[in-house]
Short mmCIF file of C-alpha atoms in Angstrom, two decimals:
data_model
loop_
_atom_site.label_atom_id
_atom_site.label_comp_id
_atom_site.label_asym_id
_atom_site.label_seq_id
_atom_site.Cartn_x
_atom_site.Cartn_y
_atom_site.Cartn_z
CA MET A 1 0.00 0.00 0.00
CA LYS A 2 1.15 3.57 -0.67
CA ILE A 3 1.33 5.50 2.57
CA GLY A 4 1.99 9.18 3.19
CA MET A 5 3.32 10.25 6.56
CA ILE A 6 2.65 13.93 7.30
CA GLY A 7 5.39 14.84 9.76
CA GLY A 8 8.97 13.62 10.01
CA GLY A 9 9.53 13.29 13.76
CA GLY A 10 10.07 10.17 15.79
CA VAL A 11 6.48 8.93 15.56
CA GLY A 12 6.39 9.20 11.77
CA GLN A 13 9.83 7.64 11.46
CA THR A 14 8.87 4.72 13.71
CA LEU A 15 5.51 4.07 12.03
CA GLY A 16 7.06 4.57 8.60
CA ALA A 17 9.92 2.14 9.21
CA ALA A 18 7.55 -0.53 10.53
CA LEU A 19 5.17 -0.16 7.59
CA ILE A 20 8.07 -0.35 5.11
CA ALA A 21 9.25 -3.54 6.84
CA LEU A 22 5.77 -4.93 6.16
CA GLY A 23 6.17 -4.21 2.44
CA HIS A 24 4.39 -0.87 2.15
CA GLN A 25 5.74 2.14 0.26
CA VAL A 26 6.10 5.09 2.61
CA VAL A 27 6.79 8.72 1.79
CA ILE A 28 7.38 11.07 4.70
CA GLY A 29 6.15 14.56 3.92
CA ILE A 30 7.65 17.65 5.54
CA ARG A 31 7.03 21.31 4.82
CA THR A 32 10.37 22.01 3.10
CA PRO A 33 12.35 18.91 2.07
CA SER A 34 15.57 20.85 1.49
CA ALA A 35 19.02 19.28 1.89
CA GLU A 36 19.42 21.34 5.05
CA GLU A 37 16.12 20.08 6.54
CA LEU A 38 16.92 16.47 5.63
CA ALA A 39 20.22 16.74 7.50
CA LYS A 40 18.60 18.01 10.74
CA ALA A 41 17.81 15.66 13.61
CA ARG A 42 14.01 15.62 14.02
CA PRO A 43 12.17 15.72 17.37
CA GLN A 44 12.50 12.30 19.02
CA GLY A 45 14.03 11.01 15.79
CA ALA A 46 17.03 10.73 13.50
CA THR A 47 17.74 12.89 10.46
CA LEU A 48 15.54 12.03 7.51
CA THR A 49 18.64 11.34 5.44
CA ASP A 50 19.54 8.63 7.92
CA TRP A 51 15.94 7.39 8.08
CA SER A 52 15.79 7.06 4.28
CA ALA A 53 19.13 5.27 4.12
CA ARG A 54 18.06 2.83 6.83
CA THR A 55 14.53 2.11 5.64
CA GLY A 56 14.44 2.82 1.91
CA GLY A 57 11.60 5.26 2.54
CA ALA A 58 11.28 8.48 0.59
CA VAL A 59 10.92 12.08 1.75
CA ALA A 60 8.93 14.73 -0.13
CA ASP A 61 6.95 17.89 0.48
CA PHE A 62 3.61 17.67 2.29
CA ALA A 63 1.36 17.65 -0.80
CA THR A 64 3.47 15.14 -2.73
CA ALA A 65 3.53 12.71 0.19
CA ALA A 66 -0.25 12.80 0.46
CA ARG A 67 -1.14 12.96 -3.21
CA GLY A 68 0.49 9.64 -4.08
CA ALA A 69 -0.88 7.80 -1.05
CA GLU A 70 -3.92 5.65 -0.35
CA VAL A 71 -3.58 6.13 3.39
CA VAL A 72 -2.20 9.30 5.00
CA PHE A 73 -1.01 9.49 8.62
CA ASN A 74 -1.06 12.78 10.53
CA VAL A 75 1.95 12.53 12.84
CA THR A 76 2.52 16.23 13.40
CA PRO A 77 2.47 17.89 16.84
CA GLY A 78 -1.21 18.29 17.54
CA GLN A 79 -1.25 22.03 18.12
CA HIS A 80 0.18 22.45 14.61
CA SER A 81 -1.73 19.70 12.81
CA LEU A 82 -4.41 21.86 11.21
CA ALA A 83 -1.79 24.25 9.81
CA ALA A 84 0.23 21.31 8.46
CA LEU A 85 -2.83 19.70 6.87
CA ARG A 86 -3.81 23.04 5.29
CA ALA A 87 -0.33 23.04 3.73
CA VAL A 88 -0.93 19.49 2.49
CA GLY A 89 -4.15 20.75 0.91
CA ALA A 90 -7.71 19.47 0.90
CA ASP A 91 -7.35 18.18 -2.68
CA ALA A 92 -4.47 15.88 -1.78
CA LEU A 93 -6.47 14.49 1.16
CA ALA A 94 -9.83 14.08 -0.60
CA GLY A 95 -11.07 10.49 -0.54
CA LYS A 96 -8.09 9.31 1.48
CA VAL A 97 -8.06 7.47 4.76
CA LEU A 98 -6.48 10.01 7.12
CA VAL A 99 -5.15 8.35 10.28
CA ASP A 100 -4.92 11.01 12.97
CA VAL A 101 -2.21 10.01 15.44
CA ALA A 102 -1.67 13.51 16.83
CA ASN A 103 -2.40 14.80 20.32
CA PRO A 104 -3.04 18.49 21.00
CA LEU A 105 -0.59 18.69 23.88
CA ASP A 106 0.51 22.03 25.28
CA PHE A 107 4.08 21.93 26.59
CA SER A 108 4.19 25.68 27.33
CA ALA A 109 4.27 25.03 31.09
CA GLY A 110 6.90 22.28 30.74
CA MET A 111 6.20 18.77 31.96
CA PRO A 112 3.61 17.44 32.27
CA PRO A 113 1.97 18.69 29.10
CA PHE A 114 -1.77 19.23 29.13
CA LEU A 115 -4.53 19.17 26.52
CA ASP A 116 -4.82 22.49 24.70
CA SER A 117 -8.25 23.87 25.60
CA ALA A 118 -8.77 24.87 21.96
CA PHE A 119 -8.96 21.16 21.17
CA SER A 120 -10.54 19.70 24.30
CA GLY A 121 -13.79 19.94 26.23
CA ALA A 122 -16.69 19.71 23.76
CA THR A 123 -14.35 19.22 20.80
CA SER A 124 -11.17 17.41 19.81
CA LEU A 125 -8.39 17.64 17.27
CA GLY A 126 -9.77 14.65 15.41
CA GLU A 127 -13.18 16.27 15.04
CA GLN A 128 -11.68 19.57 13.92
CA ILE A 129 -9.61 17.82 11.27
CA GLN A 130 -12.68 15.95 10.00
CA ALA A 131 -14.72 19.18 9.95
CA GLU A 132 -12.09 21.09 8.01
CA PHE A 133 -11.36 18.23 5.57
CA PRO A 134 -14.80 16.68 5.02
CA ALA A 135 -13.68 14.69 1.96
CA ALA A 136 -11.01 12.87 3.98
CA LYS A 137 -11.97 9.78 5.97
CA VAL A 138 -10.46 10.61 9.36
CA VAL A 139 -9.72 7.72 11.72
CA LYS A 140 -8.28 8.60 15.11
CA ALA A 141 -5.91 5.78 16.06
CA PHE A 142 -2.52 4.93 17.61
CA ASN A 143 -2.51 8.17 19.66
CA THR A 144 -2.84 6.55 23.09
CA VAL A 145 0.44 4.63 23.23
CA ALA A 146 4.16 5.29 22.85
CA ALA A 147 5.53 5.08 19.29
CA ALA A 148 7.42 1.88 20.09
CA VAL A 149 4.16 0.26 21.23
CA MET A 150 2.26 1.44 18.13
CA VAL A 151 4.45 -0.79 15.99
CA THR A 152 5.22 -3.53 18.55
CA PRO A 153 2.16 -3.87 20.79
CA SER A 154 3.67 -6.97 22.42
CA LEU A 155 6.17 -4.68 24.18
CA ILE A 156 3.34 -4.45 26.72
CA PRO A 157 2.41 -8.06 27.46
CA GLY A 158 -1.11 -9.27 28.03
CA ALA A 159 -4.36 -8.22 26.46
CA HIS A 160 -4.66 -4.57 25.50
CA GLU A 161 -6.47 -3.06 22.57
CA LEU A 162 -6.04 -0.22 20.13
CA PHE A 163 -8.61 2.56 20.48
CA LEU A 164 -10.03 3.96 17.27
CA SER A 165 -12.87 6.16 16.09
CA GLY A 166 -14.10 7.63 12.83
CA ASN A 167 -17.16 8.24 10.70
CA ASP A 168 -16.34 5.82 7.88
CA ALA A 169 -16.59 2.08 8.58
CA GLY A 170 -14.45 1.14 5.59
CA ALA A 171 -11.70 3.51 6.66
CA LYS A 172 -11.76 2.07 10.18
CA ALA A 173 -11.50 -1.43 8.73
CA ALA A 174 -8.50 -0.37 6.64
CA VAL A 175 -6.75 1.05 9.71
CA GLN A 176 -7.54 -2.10 11.68
CA GLY A 177 -5.96 -4.09 8.85
CA LEU A 178 -2.73 -2.12 9.05
CA ALA A 179 -2.79 -2.40 12.85
CA ARG A 180 -3.27 -6.17 12.67
CA ASP A 181 -0.23 -6.39 10.41
CA LEU A 182 1.70 -4.51 13.10
CA GLY A 183 0.61 -7.08 15.69
CA TRP A 184 -2.54 -5.58 17.21
CA THR A 185 -5.12 -8.26 17.91
CA GLY A 186 -7.92 -6.35 19.62
CA PHE A 187 -9.68 -3.05 19.11
CA VAL A 188 -11.94 -0.71 21.06
CA ASP A 189 -14.14 1.04 18.50
CA LEU A 190 -15.26 4.34 20.07
CA GLY A 191 -17.78 5.06 17.34
CA ASP A 192 -17.77 8.16 15.17
CA ILE A 193 -15.04 10.77 15.25
CA VAL A 194 -16.49 12.31 18.44
CA GLY A 195 -14.69 9.35 20.03
CA ALA A 196 -11.49 11.35 19.45
CA ARG A 197 -12.42 13.34 22.58
CA ALA A 198 -12.02 10.19 24.62
CA GLN A 199 -8.85 9.09 22.84
CA GLU A 200 -7.17 12.46 23.32
CA ALA A 201 -8.32 12.55 26.97
CA VAL A 202 -6.26 9.39 27.51
CA LEU A 203 -3.12 11.47 27.18
CA PRO A 204 -3.17 13.21 30.58
CA VAL A 205 -3.77 9.78 32.12
CA TRP A 206 -1.01 8.15 30.12
CA VAL A 207 1.52 10.91 30.86
CA ARG A 208 0.80 10.62 34.59
CA LEU A 209 1.13 6.84 34.51
CA TRP A 210 4.46 7.27 32.74
CA MET A 211 5.69 9.87 35.25
CA THR A 212 4.61 7.93 38.34
CA GLY A 213 5.52 4.50 36.96
CA GLY A 214 8.80 5.41 35.31
CA SER A 215 8.13 3.96 31.86
CA PRO A 216 6.15 4.99 28.78
CA LEU A 217 5.45 1.30 28.17
CA VAL A 218 2.05 1.52 29.81
CA THR A 219 -1.48 1.51 28.45
CA LEU A 220 -5.10 1.23 29.52
CA LYS A 221 -7.22 -1.83 28.96
CA VAL A 222 -10.99 -1.56 28.89
CA VAL A 223 -12.70 -3.94 31.35
CA ARG A 224 -16.46 -4.39 31.09
CA ALA A 225 -19.02 -6.18 33.24
CA MET B 1 -15.45 5.51 61.82
CA LYS B 2 -17.40 8.78 61.67
CA ILE B 3 -17.90 9.82 58.09
CA GLY B 4 -19.35 13.03 56.67
CA MET B 5 -20.78 12.97 53.16
CA ILE B 6 -20.92 16.43 51.59
CA GLY B 7 -23.73 16.11 49.04
CA GLY B 8 -26.93 14.10 49.15
CA GLY B 9 -27.29 12.82 45.59
CA GLY B 10 -27.05 9.28 44.34
CA VAL B 11 -23.29 8.95 44.77
CA GLY B 12 -23.38 10.09 48.40
CA GLN B 13 -26.40 7.92 49.13
CA THR B 14 -24.73 4.86 47.59
CA LEU B 15 -21.38 5.38 49.31
CA GLY B 16 -23.11 6.28 52.56
CA ALA B 17 -25.33 3.20 52.57
CA ALA B 18 -22.38 0.91 51.86
CA LEU B 19 -20.24 2.46 54.58
CA ILE B 20 -23.10 2.20 57.10
CA ALA B 21 -23.48 -1.48 56.16
CA LEU B 22 -19.79 -1.87 57.08
CA GLY B 23 -20.46 -0.43 60.53
CA HIS B 24 -19.48 3.21 60.02
CA GLN B 25 -21.53 6.19 61.20
CA VAL B 26 -22.47 8.36 58.24
CA VAL B 27 -23.98 11.84 58.22
CA ILE B 28 -24.99 13.27 54.88
CA GLY B 29 -24.60 17.03 54.80
CA ILE B 30 -26.69 19.25 52.57
CA ARG B 31 -26.92 23.01 52.41
CA THR B 32 -30.39 23.32 53.98
CA PRO B 33 -31.65 20.19 55.72
CA SER B 34 -35.25 21.42 55.94
CA ALA B 35 -38.24 19.09 56.00
CA GLU B 36 -39.00 20.24 52.46
CA GLU B 37 -35.49 19.42 51.22
CA LEU B 38 -35.47 16.04 52.94
CA ALA B 39 -38.69 15.12 51.13
CA LYS B 40 -37.30 15.96 47.66
CA ALA B 41 -35.91 13.25 45.39
CA ARG B 42 -32.18 13.96 44.92
CA PRO B 43 -30.31 13.71 41.60
CA GLN B 44 -29.82 10.00 40.78
CA GLY B 45 -31.11 9.18 44.25
CA ALA B 46 -34.05 8.78 46.61
CA THR B 47 -35.33 11.36 49.08
CA LEU B 48 -33.07 11.71 52.09
CA THR B 49 -36.01 10.84 54.33
CA ASP B 50 -36.21 7.51 52.55
CA TRP B 51 -32.43 7.09 52.61
CA SER B 52 -32.31 7.68 56.37
CA ALA B 53 -35.16 5.28 57.01
CA ARG B 54 -33.51 2.59 54.92
CA THR B 55 -29.93 2.95 56.16
CA GLY B 56 -30.11 4.50 59.62
CA GLY B 57 -27.86 7.32 58.39
CA ALA B 58 -28.33 10.90 59.54
CA VAL B 59 -28.76 14.11 57.59
CA ALA B 60 -27.45 17.49 58.76
CA ASP B 61 -26.19 20.77 57.40
CA PHE B 62 -22.83 20.90 55.61
CA ALA B 63 -20.73 22.08 58.56
CA THR B 64 -22.29 19.69 61.07
CA ALA B 65 -21.72 16.71 58.78
CA ALA B 66 -18.04 17.56 58.41
CA ARG B 67 -17.32 18.75 61.94
CA GLY B 68 -18.20 15.45 63.58
CA ALA B 69 -16.37 13.32 61.02
CA GLU B 70 -12.92 11.80 60.79
CA VAL B 71 -13.22 11.33 57.02
CA VAL B 72 -15.22 13.65 54.77
CA PHE B 73 -16.33 12.75 51.24
CA ASN B 74 -16.95 15.44 48.62
CA VAL B 75 -19.75 13.99 46.50
CA THR B 76 -21.14 17.25 45.13
CA PRO B 77 -21.35 18.06 41.40
CA GLY B 78 -17.80 19.08 40.52
CA GLN B 79 -18.60 22.51 39.12
CA HIS B 80 -20.19 23.39 42.48
CA SER B 81 -17.77 21.62 44.81
CA LEU B 82 -15.68 24.63 45.80
CA ALA B 83 -18.81 26.62 46.68
CA ALA B 84 -20.16 23.71 48.72
CA LEU B 85 -16.87 23.22 50.56
CA ARG B 86 -16.72 26.96 51.32
CA ALA B 87 -20.16 26.54 52.90
CA VAL B 88 -18.81 23.59 54.91
CA GLY B 89 -16.01 25.86 56.08
CA ALA B 90 -12.25 25.45 56.31
CA ASP B 91 -12.42 24.96 60.08
CA ALA B 92 -14.68 21.94 59.79
CA LEU B 93 -12.33 20.40 57.21
CA ALA B 94 -9.02 21.15 58.93
CA GLY B 95 -6.99 18.03 59.67
CA LYS B 96 -9.59 15.78 58.06
CA VAL B 97 -9.11 13.28 55.27
CA LEU B 98 -11.17 14.80 52.44
CA VAL B 99 -11.99 12.21 49.78
CA ASP B 100 -12.72 14.07 46.56
CA VAL B 101 -15.06 11.95 44.45
CA ALA B 102 -16.33 14.82 42.31
CA ASN B 103 -15.80 15.41 38.60
CA PRO B 104 -15.97 18.89 37.09
CA LEU B 105 -18.33 17.88 34.30
CA ASP B 106 -20.12 20.48 32.22
CA PHE B 107 -23.54 19.29 31.04
CA SER B 108 -24.46 22.63 29.45
CA ALA B 109 -24.28 21.14 25.95
CA GLY B 110 -26.23 18.04 26.99
CA MET B 111 -24.74 14.60 26.59
CA PRO B 112 -21.90 13.83 26.52
CA PRO B 113 -20.68 16.12 29.28
CA PHE B 114 -17.16 17.46 29.05
CA LEU B 115 -14.53 18.61 31.53
CA ASP B 116 -15.04 22.24 32.53
CA SER B 117 -11.98 24.11 31.24
CA ALA B 118 -11.79 26.01 34.54
CA PHE B 119 -10.80 22.72 36.16
CA SER B 120 -8.85 20.96 33.40
CA GLY B 121 -5.67 21.47 31.39
CA ALA B 122 -2.87 22.47 33.78
CA THR B 123 -5.13 22.16 36.82
CA SER B 124 -7.85 19.95 38.28
CA LEU B 125 -10.67 20.15 40.77
CA GLY B 126 -8.72 18.03 43.23
CA GLU B 127 -5.77 20.42 43.13
CA GLN B 128 -8.00 23.47 43.51
CA ILE B 129 -9.70 21.95 46.55
CA GLN B 130 -6.33 21.15 48.13
CA ALA B 131 -5.06 24.69 47.39
CA GLU B 132 -8.12 26.34 48.90
CA PHE B 133 -8.26 24.03 51.95
CA PRO B 134 -4.58 23.44 52.74
CA ALA B 135 -5.32 22.01 56.21
CA ALA B 136 -7.46 19.23 54.73
CA LYS B 137 -5.77 16.07 53.48
CA VAL B 138 -7.33 15.74 50.04
CA VAL B 139 -7.33 12.31 48.41
CA LYS B 140 -8.84 12.03 44.95
CA ALA B 141 -10.50 8.62 44.73
CA PHE B 142 -13.57 6.72 43.50
CA ASN B 143 -14.23 9.30 40.77
CA THR B 144 -13.46 7.07 37.78
CA VAL B 145 -16.22 4.47 38.16
CA ALA B 146 -20.01 4.35 38.48
CA ALA B 147 -21.40 4.66 42.01
CA ALA B 148 -22.50 1.03 41.99
CA VAL B 149 -18.93 -0.04 41.20
CA MET B 150 -17.43 2.22 43.89
CA VAL B 151 -19.15 0.10 46.55
CA THR B 152 -19.20 -3.24 44.71
CA PRO B 153 -16.09 -3.42 42.52
CA SER B 154 -16.82 -7.05 41.69
CA LEU B 155 -19.71 -5.84 39.50
CA ILE B 156 -16.93 -5.57 36.92
CA PRO B 157 -15.21 -8.96 37.00
CA GLY B 158 -11.49 -9.45 36.64
CA ALA B 159 -8.61 -7.38 37.85
CA HIS B 160 -9.15 -3.64 37.95
CA GLU B 161 -7.80 -1.12 40.40
CA LEU B 162 -8.91 2.04 42.14
CA PHE B 163 -7.01 5.16 41.09
CA LEU B 164 -6.04 7.54 43.86
CA SER B 165 -3.78 10.52 44.44
CA GLY B 166 -3.02 12.94 47.23
CA ASN B 167 -0.24 14.68 49.10
CA ASP B 168 -0.58 12.84 52.42
CA ALA B 169 0.52 9.20 52.58
CA GLY B 170 -1.44 8.51 55.76
CA ALA B 171 -4.61 9.90 54.24
CA LYS B 172 -4.14 7.75 51.15
CA ALA B 173 -3.65 4.70 53.36
CA ALA B 174 -6.87 5.52 55.22
CA VAL B 175 -8.81 5.77 51.96
CA GLN B 176 -7.29 2.52 50.74
CA GLY B 177 -8.45 0.93 53.99
CA LEU B 178 -12.04 2.03 53.41
CA ALA B 179 -11.80 0.91 49.78
CA ARG B 180 -10.50 -2.53 50.82
CA ASP B 181 -13.49 -2.88 53.14
CA LEU B 182 -15.71 -2.15 50.13
CA GLY B 183 -14.01 -4.93 48.16
CA TRP B 184 -11.22 -3.17 46.28
CA THR B 185 -8.08 -5.30 46.15
CA GLY B 186 -5.74 -3.24 43.97
CA PHE B 187 -4.77 0.41 43.68
CA VAL B 188 -3.02 2.67 41.20
CA ASP B 189 -1.35 5.41 43.22
CA LEU B 190 -0.94 8.42 40.93
CA GLY B 191 1.26 10.30 43.35
CA ASP B 192 0.51 13.72 44.75
CA ILE B 193 -2.73 15.59 44.16
CA VAL B 194 -1.57 16.63 40.67
CA GLY B 195 -2.62 13.06 39.83
CA ALA B 196 -6.19 14.37 40.01
CA ARG B 197 -5.65 15.75 36.49
CA ALA B 198 -5.28 12.21 35.23
CA GLN B 199 -8.17 10.85 37.29
CA GLU B 200 -10.53 13.57 36.11
CA ALA B 201 -9.35 13.08 32.51
CA VAL B 202 -10.62 9.51 32.75
CA LEU B 203 -14.18 10.86 32.68
CA PRO B 204 -14.41 11.73 28.96
CA VAL B 205 -13.03 8.26 28.24
CA TRP B 206 -15.42 6.55 30.63
CA VAL B 207 -18.47 8.44 29.35
CA ARG B 208 -17.61 7.48 25.76
CA LEU B 209 -17.08 3.82 26.71
CA TRP B 210 -20.47 3.90 28.43
CA MET B 211 -22.19 5.52 25.43
CA THR B 212 -20.63 3.22 22.83
CA GLY B 213 -20.78 0.08 24.97
CA GLY B 214 -24.22 0.57 26.46
CA SER B 215 -23.35 0.15 30.12
CA PRO B 216 -21.73 2.28 32.84
CA LEU B 217 -20.24 -0.93 34.26
CA VAL B 218 -16.94 -0.34 32.52
CA THR B 219 -13.52 0.75 33.75
CA LEU B 220 -9.90 1.05 32.68
CA LYS B 221 -7.16 -1.24 33.89
CA VAL B 222 -3.54 -0.14 33.79
CA VAL B 223 -1.28 -2.57 31.89
CA ARG B 224 2.48 -2.10 32.14
CA ALA B 225 5.43 -3.71 30.39
#
């Protein structure tokens, strides 16, 4: 499958490398794919020159990465996701499955980050992306675990499921298919994209569990009566 | 143990009845314990006249309920908790274990409720209560599950733990003791009262799991590597 990764930081590099290892073609899109930008270490990641050499993945500008793809991942910092997706362009996203992995975390007060009030309460980043790009099929997924766990869920032993939400059943099935290939065996479907409120609200919980428990290899399992 | 329950709705009635059944003395405090108020059905609960007749528990004004207690529960609606606790009075709360069960949910847009931005982000209701009543030993607990599960955790089978946080280790141990008596066998200690941010952030997740799964008998279990 042809996959576009909007954002070149550690999450995009990790997801991209794992999807390439599964046989997919991945293009990471960044705003300005200049030689200088490719040689810069990215947040929580390597340089994209090194990433390409290691994985065989390509790097292009935002619109090119999305235009050639069947599935597009938003792996930008959540507070900047709408601006990045505007730079990608609605045309390049139309009809595509758009997997929203981003979290609208505000680090302005240092650690711990908190949910930006512009994207929480009676709204969420996932909903705002879907509202602004109505022709894209937004699926919120992968945002509740560390990047290493996204691609190797067995790093946390025992039963735990991937949360996802979105308005389009086919798009959710496609994302579940990719997740199964990565090793996920169970899913918690939170319904339409309003479920993104719940998925993004996991972040303050997850960050606190990390801080008090000493490891980001922690997640939440749903237990029902 | 002498327990004061600030708030007479369904959560206070349920916790109060269960604690009385364990042998504790419980006084529910409401703002105006008039004959008229006692005869009114409370939110998600019975009339307090009926509750008293059924359980043997007493009803008094806010300050009286707290003043005679060793442990005080805040079971008011979260948006109104600070006003209610001001009516209780700092003197009546000084030195007491104050179990904050409340969630600052905003129902102004109907269902689903969302976290009031005045109490979320880089703050929480639990922290604000501790800041305003520094002589109370605030422990955030019981706020992440339905009232029925608070007092009968086995309604949700399998391993799941009670989240709690607070600045005072002795107060947390006292709350764990009461929780053990109610049937809780495991705990997730989220550290100091800043952990209330995480516990309150569980609510949007829990509400969505309830709405999409059809039952409030659902909770989140922490799974670590």
